[in-house]
C-alpha cells in the first residue's frame, strides 16, 4: 500500500516537473543576452558621458540587452556606415544620425518605425520633429534631443560698450557688431571681432540664415508638381548672402576671409573663450563646450522684412533593416526618447534641448541660460522654423558647395553667381534622386 502511494507520488512529481520544464523553456529563452551594435557620430566628451550614462541606465532596466557603441567622427562615420551597408553588414542602429538621415533612408537600409510608434508616443513629441524624420511617407527615427540656432554673445563684452542684449532688429545689427569690434591696445590692429561663424564645411549652414531673413518666403526647396525645386536663389536671398560676405570683406567685423572660411567650430569656441570674439552664430549645444567666457544666447536678429530664423537640427536615432533583434533595438531607442530621467540627464550634460514639451518646460526653470536657449525656439514664429534638410544630397554635396561659396568670399565670383551655382548643385542632386527613381 505504501509502495503504491510512493509510486503514484513519484509519477505525479515527474509529470508536474515535465510541465514546469516546458514552461521554463521560453523563460530561459527570453533571458538570453542580446548584444546590439550602435554607431555614435561626433562623440564629443560630453556626448560620450551622456550616452554612457544612458546605456548604463538602460542595461540596468533590461539586463539581457547589451549595447556596444562604435564612436566615430561625422564624415568618417558616414563613410564607414555606407561601406558597411553596401557590404551587407551595417550596425544594428545609430544613436545620432544627423544630416545623413535622408541619404541613409534613400539607400533603403533603415527600418521604418511606423508599426512601433504608439499614439501616446506620437502625441508626446511635437509635429515639427516628426517632419525631420519622415521620408517618403514613413517615419524612420526617434529624437534624443534637438538644437536650435541662436546668436551667442559674451555678456562682459557687451557691458564694456554699454549694451545689455543683442538687438532683434536688422537695422541695429551692423552697428552692434561694429561697436564690439575693437582695437583694445591701440596698436592699429583689431584685437577682438564683433561677429563670426565656423566656415569650414559650414558656410552652407550659416549662409541660409542671412538668406532666409532677407527673404522670409525662401527655403531650401519647394514642391512644384512632382518635382522638388530649389527655393533659395531669389533676388532677396541673394542680397542676404551678399550682406553675409560684406560683414567680412566690407565691414571687417569678422576675422579676415582666409581665417573665417577655414575655421571649424572648435576654432570659434576657442576664440570666443579667449575673449577674441564677442558673438557667433551656431546651434545651442556649443555653449556647453565653453569653459571661460561669461556667455548667453539670444534669438537670431530679424531681417529687413522683420523675419527671423531658427534651424531645428536632427539627431535621429534609427534602426537598420539588417538588425536581427529589432524589438530589442526598438526598446533601446524608445527608452532614450521616452524616459524623462534619461532625457533630462542627457540634455543637462550635452546642452541640448528636450523635444518633449513636458520636459522642455522643466528646463525653462533651470536658469537664465536654459531660458535663453529655449527662447531661440519659442520666440521664433513656427512658420519661420527651418527644418534641417532631409534630402539625401544636402550633406554629401557639402564639399562641392563649400568651394563655390568660398570663391565668393575671395572675390573670384560674385555673391549672386555663388548662390546660383549652389542652387544648380542642389537642383542636380534633387533631380538625380527624385526624377530618376
PDB file of N, CA, C and O in Angstrom, residues 290-360:
ATOM      1  N   UNK A 290      31.932  75.668 -23.759  1.00  0.00           N
ATOM      2  CA  UNK A 290      32.733  76.803 -23.300  1.00  0.00           C
ATOM      3  C   UNK A 290      33.143  76.610 -21.840  1.00  0.00           C
ATOM      4  O   UNK A 290      32.375  76.081 -21.037  1.00  0.00           O
ATOM      5  N   UNK A 291      34.343  77.094 -21.511  1.00  0.00           N
ATOM      6  CA  UNK A 291      34.841  76.896 -20.143  1.00  0.00           C
ATOM      7  C   UNK A 291      35.188  78.195 -19.422  1.00  0.00           C
ATOM      8  O   UNK A 291      35.268  78.215 -18.198  1.00  0.00           O
ATOM      9  N   UNK A 292      35.398  79.297 -20.156  1.00  0.00           N
ATOM     10  CA  UNK A 292      35.838  80.534 -19.500  1.00  0.00           C
ATOM     11  C   UNK A 292      34.888  81.712 -19.696  1.00  0.00           C
ATOM     12  O   UNK A 292      34.684  82.510 -18.787  1.00  0.00           O
ATOM     13  N   UNK A 293      34.353  81.859 -20.880  1.00  0.00           N
ATOM     14  CA  UNK A 293      33.569  83.049 -21.205  1.00  0.00           C
ATOM     15  C   UNK A 293      32.263  83.107 -20.406  1.00  0.00           C
ATOM     16  O   UNK A 293      31.632  82.091 -20.133  1.00  0.00           O
ATOM     17  N   UNK A 294      31.865  84.318 -20.050  1.00  0.00           N
ATOM     18  CA  UNK A 294      30.570  84.575 -19.437  1.00  0.00           C
ATOM     19  C   UNK A 294      29.586  84.780 -20.582  1.00  0.00           C
ATOM     20  O   UNK A 294      29.451  85.874 -21.110  1.00  0.00           O
ATOM     21  N   UNK A 295      28.899  83.715 -20.981  1.00  0.00           N
ATOM     22  CA  UNK A 295      28.125  83.750 -22.217  1.00  0.00           C
ATOM     23  C   UNK A 295      26.622  83.638 -21.972  1.00  0.00           C
ATOM     24  O   UNK A 295      26.163  83.201 -20.932  1.00  0.00           O
ATOM     25  N   UNK A 296      25.900  84.050 -22.992  1.00  0.00           N
ATOM     26  CA  UNK A 296      24.470  83.771 -23.080  1.00  0.00           C
ATOM     27  C   UNK A 296      24.142  83.634 -24.563  1.00  0.00           C
ATOM     28  O   UNK A 296      25.029  83.728 -25.411  1.00  0.00           O
ATOM     29  N   UNK A 297      22.892  83.403 -24.871  1.00  0.00           N
ATOM     30  CA  UNK A 297      22.468  83.219 -26.255  1.00  0.00           C
ATOM     31  C   UNK A 297      21.140  83.932 -26.452  1.00  0.00           C
ATOM     32  O   UNK A 297      20.342  84.050 -25.515  1.00  0.00           O
ATOM     33  N   UNK A 298      20.928  84.439 -27.650  1.00  0.00           N
ATOM     34  CA  UNK A 298      19.700  85.177 -27.957  1.00  0.00           C
ATOM     35  C   UNK A 298      19.153  84.707 -29.300  1.00  0.00           C
ATOM     36  O   UNK A 298      19.901  84.200 -30.138  1.00  0.00           O
ATOM     37  N   UNK A 299      17.844  84.883 -29.510  1.00  0.00           N
ATOM     38  CA  UNK A 299      17.293  84.553 -30.829  1.00  0.00           C
ATOM     39  C   UNK A 299      18.006  85.368 -31.909  1.00  0.00           C
ATOM     40  O   UNK A 299      18.446  86.493 -31.675  1.00  0.00           O
ATOM     41  N   UNK A 300      18.150  84.788 -33.070  1.00  0.00           N
ATOM     42  CA  UNK A 300      18.827  85.470 -34.163  1.00  0.00           C
ATOM     43  C   UNK A 300      18.104  86.757 -34.527  1.00  0.00           C
ATOM     44  O   UNK A 300      16.876  86.847 -34.422  1.00  0.00           O
ATOM     45  N   UNK A 301      18.852  87.797 -34.963  1.00  0.00           N
ATOM     46  CA  UNK A 301      18.210  89.067 -35.321  1.00  0.00           C
ATOM     47  C   UNK A 301      17.288  88.929 -36.520  1.00  0.00           C
ATOM     48  O   UNK A 301      17.461  88.025 -37.345  1.00  0.00           O
ATOM     49  N   UNK A 302      16.355  89.810 -36.603  1.00  0.00           N
ATOM     50  CA  UNK A 302      15.409  89.811 -37.722  1.00  0.00           C
ATOM     51  C   UNK A 302      16.074  90.396 -38.962  1.00  0.00           C
ATOM     52  O   UNK A 302      17.048  91.128 -38.880  1.00  0.00           O
ATOM     53  N   UNK A 303      15.502  90.081 -40.106  1.00  0.00           N
ATOM     54  CA  UNK A 303      15.979  90.628 -41.364  1.00  0.00           C
ATOM     55  C   UNK A 303      15.240  91.901 -41.725  1.00  0.00           C
ATOM     56  O   UNK A 303      14.396  92.392 -40.962  1.00  0.00           O
ATOM     57  N   UNK A 304      15.526  92.476 -42.906  1.00  0.00           N
ATOM     58  CA  UNK A 304      14.873  93.728 -43.328  1.00  0.00           C
ATOM     59  C   UNK A 304      13.349  93.635 -43.360  1.00  0.00           C
ATOM     60  O   UNK A 304      12.660  94.641 -43.181  1.00  0.00           O
ATOM     61  N   UNK A 305      12.820  92.432 -43.600  1.00  0.00           N
ATOM     62  CA  UNK A 305      11.362  92.264 -43.658  1.00  0.00           C
ATOM     63  C   UNK A 305      10.766  91.894 -42.304  1.00  0.00           C
ATOM     64  O   UNK A 305       9.588  91.605 -42.188  1.00  0.00           O
ATOM     65  N   UNK A 306      11.598  91.899 -41.264  1.00  0.00           N
ATOM     66  CA  UNK A 306      11.104  91.594 -39.930  1.00  0.00           C
ATOM     67  C   UNK A 306      11.047  90.113 -39.607  1.00  0.00           C
ATOM     68  O   UNK A 306      10.495  89.712 -38.588  1.00  0.00           O
ATOM     69  N   UNK A 307      11.610  89.275 -40.495  1.00  0.00           N
ATOM     70  CA  UNK A 307      11.588  87.829 -40.273  1.00  0.00           C
ATOM     71  C   UNK A 307      12.882  87.379 -39.623  1.00  0.00           C
ATOM     72  O   UNK A 307      13.967  87.835 -39.988  1.00  0.00           O
ATOM     73  N   UNK A 308      12.775  86.505 -38.642  1.00  0.00           N
ATOM     74  CA  UNK A 308      13.962  85.885 -38.067  1.00  0.00           C
ATOM     75  C   UNK A 308      13.991  84.419 -38.494  1.00  0.00           C
ATOM     76  O   UNK A 308      13.243  84.015 -39.387  1.00  0.00           O
ATOM     77  N   UNK A 309      14.812  83.625 -37.845  1.00  0.00           N
ATOM     78  CA  UNK A 309      15.048  82.268 -38.357  1.00  0.00           C
ATOM     79  C   UNK A 309      15.650  81.415 -37.261  1.00  0.00           C
ATOM     80  O   UNK A 309      16.419  81.886 -36.450  1.00  0.00           O
ATOM     81  N   UNK A 310      15.278  80.147 -37.227  1.00  0.00           N
ATOM     82  CA  UNK A 310      15.934  79.208 -36.318  1.00  0.00           C
ATOM     83  C   UNK A 310      15.946  77.846 -36.991  1.00  0.00           C
ATOM     84  O   UNK A 310      14.888  77.325 -37.354  1.00  0.00           O
ATOM     85  N   UNK A 311      17.146  77.305 -37.197  1.00  0.00           N
ATOM     86  CA  UNK A 311      17.241  75.979 -37.799  1.00  0.00           C
ATOM     87  C   UNK A 311      17.119  74.931 -36.710  1.00  0.00           C
ATOM     88  O   UNK A 311      17.833  74.974 -35.710  1.00  0.00           O
ATOM     89  N   UNK A 312      16.203  73.985 -36.901  1.00  0.00           N
ATOM     90  CA  UNK A 312      15.994  72.907 -35.944  1.00  0.00           C
ATOM     91  C   UNK A 312      16.722  71.680 -36.464  1.00  0.00           C
ATOM     92  O   UNK A 312      16.369  71.134 -37.506  1.00  0.00           O
ATOM     93  N   UNK A 313      17.749  71.275 -35.750  1.00  0.00           N
ATOM     94  CA  UNK A 313      18.607  70.209 -36.256  1.00  0.00           C
ATOM     95  C   UNK A 313      18.163  68.837 -35.785  1.00  0.00           C
ATOM     96  O   UNK A 313      17.420  68.694 -34.819  1.00  0.00           O
ATOM     97  N   UNK A 314      18.678  67.841 -36.469  1.00  0.00           N
ATOM     98  CA  UNK A 314      18.221  66.470 -36.306  1.00  0.00           C
ATOM     99  C   UNK A 314      19.327  65.577 -35.751  1.00  0.00           C
ATOM    100  O   UNK A 314      20.438  65.579 -36.258  1.00  0.00           O
ATOM    101  N   UNK A 315      19.023  64.828 -34.703  1.00  0.00           N
ATOM    102  CA  UNK A 315      19.967  63.842 -34.165  1.00  0.00           C
ATOM    103  C   UNK A 315      19.258  62.491 -34.062  1.00  0.00           C
ATOM    104  O   UNK A 315      19.286  61.843 -33.023  1.00  0.00           O
ATOM    105  N   UNK A 316      18.631  62.080 -35.143  1.00  0.00           N
ATOM    106  CA  UNK A 316      17.737  60.925 -35.100  1.00  0.00           C
ATOM    107  C   UNK A 316      18.423  59.632 -34.680  1.00  0.00           C
ATOM    108  O   UNK A 316      19.548  59.346 -35.077  1.00  0.00           O
ATOM    109  N   UNK A 317      17.706  58.855 -33.858  1.00  0.00           N
ATOM    110  CA  UNK A 317      18.127  57.506 -33.506  1.00  0.00           C
ATOM    111  C   UNK A 317      17.370  56.543 -34.414  1.00  0.00           C
ATOM    112  O   UNK A 317      16.137  56.637 -34.543  1.00  0.00           O
ATOM    113  N   UNK A 318      18.100  55.627 -35.062  1.00  0.00           N
ATOM    114  CA  UNK A 318      17.471  54.772 -36.066  1.00  0.00           C
ATOM    115  C   UNK A 318      17.935  53.322 -35.943  1.00  0.00           C
ATOM    116  O   UNK A 318      18.982  53.042 -35.355  1.00  0.00           O
ATOM    117  N   UNK A 319      17.151  52.430 -36.515  1.00  0.00           N
ATOM    118  CA  UNK A 319      17.447  51.001 -36.552  1.00  0.00           C
ATOM    119  C   UNK A 319      17.642  50.592 -38.010  1.00  0.00           C
ATOM    120  O   UNK A 319      16.918  51.061 -38.895  1.00  0.00           O
ATOM    121  N   UNK A 320      18.588  49.732 -38.280  1.00  0.00           N
ATOM    122  CA  UNK A 320      18.792  49.273 -39.656  1.00  0.00           C
ATOM    123  C   UNK A 320      17.916  48.052 -39.946  1.00  0.00           C
ATOM    124  O   UNK A 320      17.541  47.302 -39.050  1.00  0.00           O
ATOM    125  N   UNK A 321      17.618  47.875 -41.221  1.00  0.00           N
ATOM    126  CA  UNK A 321      16.825  46.713 -41.626  1.00  0.00           C
ATOM    127  C   UNK A 321      17.575  45.404 -41.363  1.00  0.00           C
ATOM    128  O   UNK A 321      16.966  44.359 -41.181  1.00  0.00           O
ATOM    129  N   UNK A 322      18.903  45.479 -41.367  1.00  0.00           N
ATOM    130  CA  UNK A 322      19.708  44.275 -41.174  1.00  0.00           C
ATOM    131  C   UNK A 322      19.745  43.806 -39.711  1.00  0.00           C
ATOM    132  O   UNK A 322      20.210  42.704 -39.434  1.00  0.00           O
ATOM    133  N   UNK A 323      19.273  44.633 -38.801  1.00  0.00           N
ATOM    134  CA  UNK A 323      19.289  44.282 -37.372  1.00  0.00           C
ATOM    135  C   UNK A 323      18.476  43.007 -37.136  1.00  0.00           C
ATOM    136  O   UNK A 323      17.309  42.917 -37.552  1.00  0.00           O
ATOM    137  N   UNK A 324      19.067  42.039 -36.466  1.00  0.00           N
ATOM    138  CA  UNK A 324      18.402  40.761 -36.216  1.00  0.00           C
ATOM    139  C   UNK A 324      17.572  40.769 -34.932  1.00  0.00           C
ATOM    140  O   UNK A 324      16.857  39.813 -34.652  1.00  0.00           O
ATOM    141  N   UNK A 325      17.703  41.829 -34.170  1.00  0.00           N
ATOM    142  CA  UNK A 325      16.962  41.934 -32.902  1.00  0.00           C
ATOM    143  C   UNK A 325      16.261  43.291 -32.859  1.00  0.00           C
ATOM    144  O   UNK A 325      16.565  44.139 -32.019  1.00  0.00           O
ATOM    145  N   UNK A 326      15.322  43.486 -33.763  1.00  0.00           N
ATOM    146  CA  UNK A 326      14.671  44.801 -33.910  1.00  0.00           C
ATOM    147  C   UNK A 326      13.850  45.180 -32.681  1.00  0.00           C
ATOM    148  O   UNK A 326      13.788  46.355 -32.309  1.00  0.00           O
ATOM    149  N   UNK A 327      13.199  44.206 -32.063  1.00  0.00           N
ATOM    150  CA  UNK A 327      12.398  44.518 -30.874  1.00  0.00           C
ATOM    151  C   UNK A 327      13.280  45.068 -29.756  1.00  0.00           C
ATOM    152  O   UNK A 327      12.936  46.036 -29.082  1.00  0.00           O
ATOM    153  N   UNK A 328      14.438  44.442 -29.575  1.00  0.00           N
ATOM    154  CA  UNK A 328      15.369  44.907 -28.542  1.00  0.00           C
ATOM    155  C   UNK A 328      15.955  46.266 -28.916  1.00  0.00           C
ATOM    156  O   UNK A 328      16.125  47.145 -28.060  1.00  0.00           O
ATOM    157  N   UNK A 329      16.252  46.463 -30.198  1.00  0.00           N
ATOM    158  CA  UNK A 329      16.778  47.752 -30.655  1.00  0.00           C
ATOM    159  C   UNK A 329      15.738  48.850 -30.462  1.00  0.00           C
ATOM    160  O   UNK A 329      16.072  49.979 -30.071  1.00  0.00           O
ATOM    161  N   UNK A 330      14.478  48.518 -30.731  1.00  0.00           N
ATOM    162  CA  UNK A 330      13.402  49.491 -30.507  1.00  0.00           C
ATOM    163  C   UNK A 330      13.304  49.849 -29.021  1.00  0.00           C
ATOM    164  O   UNK A 330      13.131  51.019 -28.672  1.00  0.00           O
ATOM    165  N   UNK A 331      13.431  48.838 -28.152  1.00  0.00           N
ATOM    166  CA  UNK A 331      13.389  49.124 -26.716  1.00  0.00           C
ATOM    167  C   UNK A 331      14.451  50.152 -26.337  1.00  0.00           C
ATOM    168  O   UNK A 331      14.209  51.041 -25.519  1.00  0.00           O
ATOM    169  N   UNK A 332      15.637  50.022 -26.942  1.00  0.00           N
ATOM    170  CA  UNK A 332      16.742  50.923 -26.623  1.00  0.00           C
ATOM    171  C   UNK A 332      16.448  52.347 -27.071  1.00  0.00           C
ATOM    172  O   UNK A 332      16.527  53.286 -26.267  1.00  0.00           O
ATOM    173  N   UNK A 333      16.101  52.555 -28.339  1.00  0.00           N
ATOM    174  CA  UNK A 333      15.891  53.937 -28.801  1.00  0.00           C
ATOM    175  C   UNK A 333      14.622  54.530 -28.197  1.00  0.00           C
ATOM    176  O   UNK A 333      14.555  55.734 -27.940  1.00  0.00           O
ATOM    177  N   UNK A 334      13.623  53.688 -27.933  1.00  0.00           N
ATOM    178  CA  UNK A 334      12.407  54.180 -27.275  1.00  0.00           C
ATOM    179  C   UNK A 334      12.709  54.623 -25.844  1.00  0.00           C
ATOM    180  O   UNK A 334      12.199  55.642 -25.367  1.00  0.00           O
ATOM    181  N   UNK A 335      13.553  53.874 -25.162  1.00  0.00           N
ATOM    182  CA  UNK A 335      13.974  54.229 -23.807  1.00  0.00           C
ATOM    183  C   UNK A 335      14.654  55.598 -23.801  1.00  0.00           C
ATOM    184  O   UNK A 335      14.350  56.453 -22.959  1.00  0.00           O
ATOM    185  N   UNK A 336      15.554  55.838 -24.753  1.00  0.00           N
ATOM    186  CA  UNK A 336      16.270  57.118 -24.812  1.00  0.00           C
ATOM    187  C   UNK A 336      15.341  58.279 -25.164  1.00  0.00           C
ATOM    188  O   UNK A 336      15.605  59.420 -24.797  1.00  0.00           O
ATOM    189  N   UNK A 337      14.258  57.970 -25.884  1.00  0.00           N
ATOM    190  CA  UNK A 337      13.356  59.034 -26.343  1.00  0.00           C
ATOM    191  C   UNK A 337      12.153  59.252 -25.442  1.00  0.00           C
ATOM    192  O   UNK A 337      11.416  60.222 -25.635  1.00  0.00           O
ATOM    193  N   UNK A 338      11.955  58.383 -24.456  1.00  0.00           N
ATOM    194  CA  UNK A 338      10.724  58.495 -23.657  1.00  0.00           C
ATOM    195  C   UNK A 338      10.936  58.539 -22.145  1.00  0.00           C
ATOM    196  O   UNK A 338      10.076  59.043 -21.423  1.00  0.00           O
ATOM    197  N   UNK A 339      12.057  58.023 -21.655  1.00  0.00           N
ATOM    198  CA  UNK A 339      12.305  58.047 -20.214  1.00  0.00           C
ATOM    199  C   UNK A 339      12.742  59.460 -19.807  1.00  0.00           C
ATOM    200  O   UNK A 339      13.805  59.936 -20.194  1.00  0.00           O
ATOM    201  N   UNK A 340      11.916  60.132 -19.016  1.00  0.00           N
ATOM    202  CA  UNK A 340      12.173  61.541 -18.694  1.00  0.00           C
ATOM    203  C   UNK A 340      13.479  61.747 -17.935  1.00  0.00           C
ATOM    204  O   UNK A 340      14.170  62.747 -18.133  1.00  0.00           O
ATOM    205  N   UNK A 341      13.819  60.807 -17.064  1.00  0.00           N
ATOM    206  CA  UNK A 341      15.077  60.947 -16.323  1.00  0.00           C
ATOM    207  C   UNK A 341      16.272  60.889 -17.265  1.00  0.00           C
ATOM    208  O   UNK A 341      17.248  61.633 -17.109  1.00  0.00           O
ATOM    209  N   UNK A 342      16.204  60.003 -18.250  1.00  0.00           N
ATOM    210  CA  UNK A 342      17.282  59.878 -19.230  1.00  0.00           C
ATOM    211  C   UNK A 342      17.368  61.141 -20.073  1.00  0.00           C
ATOM    212  O   UNK A 342      18.458  61.676 -20.324  1.00  0.00           O
ATOM    213  N   UNK A 343      16.231  61.629 -20.522  1.00  0.00           N
ATOM    214  CA  UNK A 343      16.200  62.833 -21.360  1.00  0.00           C
ATOM    215  C   UNK A 343      16.774  64.030 -20.600  1.00  0.00           C
ATOM    216  O   UNK A 343      17.611  64.768 -21.127  1.00  0.00           O
ATOM    217  N   UNK A 344      16.336  64.215 -19.365  1.00  0.00           N
ATOM    218  CA  UNK A 344      16.837  65.332 -18.557  1.00  0.00           C
ATOM    219  C   UNK A 344      18.335  65.215 -18.325  1.00  0.00           C
ATOM    220  O   UNK A 344      19.071  66.197 -18.421  1.00  0.00           O
ATOM    221  N   UNK A 345      18.788  64.005 -18.021  1.00  0.00           N
ATOM    222  CA  UNK A 345      20.212  63.794 -17.766  1.00  0.00           C
ATOM    223  C   UNK A 345      21.041  64.116 -18.995  1.00  0.00           C
ATOM    224  O   UNK A 345      22.021  64.869 -18.926  1.00  0.00           O
ATOM    225  N   UNK A 346      20.651  63.591 -20.145  1.00  0.00           N
ATOM    226  CA  UNK A 346      21.446  63.775 -21.358  1.00  0.00           C
ATOM    227  C   UNK A 346      21.458  65.243 -21.796  1.00  0.00           C
ATOM    228  O   UNK A 346      22.504  65.785 -22.157  1.00  0.00           O
ATOM    229  N   UNK A 347      20.306  65.888 -21.772  1.00  0.00           N
ATOM    230  CA  UNK A 347      20.237  67.295 -22.179  1.00  0.00           C
ATOM    231  C   UNK A 347      21.042  68.179 -21.235  1.00  0.00           C
ATOM    232  O   UNK A 347      21.706  69.123 -21.671  1.00  0.00           O
ATOM    233  N   UNK A 348      20.996  67.880 -19.956  1.00  0.00           N
ATOM    234  CA  UNK A 348      21.731  68.679 -18.979  1.00  0.00           C
ATOM    235  C   UNK A 348      23.235  68.587 -19.199  1.00  0.00           C
ATOM    236  O   UNK A 348      23.962  69.571 -19.035  1.00  0.00           O
ATOM    237  N   UNK A 349      23.713  67.417 -19.578  1.00  0.00           N
ATOM    238  CA  UNK A 349      25.150  67.232 -19.802  1.00  0.00           C
ATOM    239  C   UNK A 349      25.598  67.847 -21.118  1.00  0.00           C
ATOM    240  O   UNK A 349      26.596  68.565 -21.183  1.00  0.00           O
ATOM    241  N   UNK A 350      24.848  67.588 -22.180  1.00  0.00           N
ATOM    242  CA  UNK A 350      25.268  67.972 -23.534  1.00  0.00           C
ATOM    243  C   UNK A 350      24.901  69.415 -23.869  1.00  0.00           C
ATOM    244  O   UNK A 350      25.526  70.043 -24.719  1.00  0.00           O
ATOM    245  N   UNK A 351      23.874  69.953 -23.210  1.00  0.00           N
ATOM    246  CA  UNK A 351      23.436  71.303 -23.542  1.00  0.00           C
ATOM    247  C   UNK A 351      22.463  71.332 -24.698  1.00  0.00           C
ATOM    248  O   UNK A 351      22.349  72.324 -25.416  1.00  0.00           O
ATOM    249  N   UNK A 352      21.750  70.226 -24.886  1.00  0.00           N
ATOM    250  CA  UNK A 352      20.728  70.154 -25.922  1.00  0.00           C
ATOM    251  C   UNK A 352      19.362  70.422 -25.307  1.00  0.00           C
ATOM    252  O   UNK A 352      19.210  70.423 -24.085  1.00  0.00           O
ATOM    253  N   UNK A 353      18.364  70.602 -26.176  1.00  0.00           N
ATOM    254  CA  UNK A 353      17.013  70.875 -25.704  1.00  0.00           C
ATOM    255  C   UNK A 353      16.137  69.638 -25.847  1.00  0.00           C
ATOM    256  O   UNK A 353      16.196  68.946 -26.871  1.00  0.00           O
ATOM    257  N   UNK A 354      15.308  69.337 -24.846  1.00  0.00           N
ATOM    258  CA  UNK A 354      14.391  68.200 -24.959  1.00  0.00           C
ATOM    259  C   UNK A 354      13.334  68.482 -26.026  1.00  0.00           C
ATOM    260  O   UNK A 354      12.827  69.603 -26.135  1.00  0.00           O
ATOM    261  N   UNK A 355      13.007  67.479 -26.798  1.00  0.00           N
ATOM    262  CA  UNK A 355      11.961  67.631 -27.810  1.00  0.00           C
ATOM    263  C   UNK A 355      10.584  67.660 -27.155  1.00  0.00           C
ATOM    264  O   UNK A 355       9.699  68.405 -27.562  1.00  0.00           O
ATOM    265  N   UNK A 356      10.404  66.853 -26.117  1.00  0.00           N
ATOM    266  CA  UNK A 356       9.102  66.714 -25.475  1.00  0.00           C
ATOM    267  C   UNK A 356       8.734  68.005 -24.729  1.00  0.00           C
ATOM    268  O   UNK A 356       9.468  68.431 -23.832  1.00  0.00           O
ATOM    269  N   UNK A 357       7.610  68.648 -25.077  1.00  0.00           N
ATOM    270  CA  UNK A 357       7.209  69.906 -24.426  1.00  0.00           C
ATOM    271  C   UNK A 357       7.148  69.813 -22.908  1.00  0.00           C
ATOM    272  O   UNK A 357       7.508  70.760 -22.203  1.00  0.00           O
ATOM    273  N   UNK A 358       6.713  68.656 -22.400  1.00  0.00           N
ATOM    274  CA  UNK A 358       6.589  68.473 -20.953  1.00  0.00           C
ATOM    275  C   UNK A 358       7.950  68.597 -20.272  1.00  0.00           C
ATOM    276  O   UNK A 358       8.089  69.237 -19.221  1.00  0.00           O
ATOM    277  N   UNK A 359       8.977  68.010 -20.867  1.00  0.00           N
ATOM    278  CA  UNK A 359      10.322  68.074 -20.295  1.00  0.00           C
ATOM    279  C   UNK A 359      10.957  69.430 -20.578  1.00  0.00           C
ATOM    280  O   UNK A 359      11.670  69.988 -19.742  1.00  0.00           O
ATOM    281  N   UNK A 360      10.689  69.984 -21.761  1.00  0.00           N
ATOM    282  CA  UNK A 360      11.233  71.290 -22.126  1.00  0.00           C
ATOM    283  C   UNK A 360      10.794  72.359 -21.131  1.00  0.00           C
ATOM    284  O   UNK A 360      11.574  73.254 -20.778  1.00  0.00           O
TER     285      UNK A 360
END
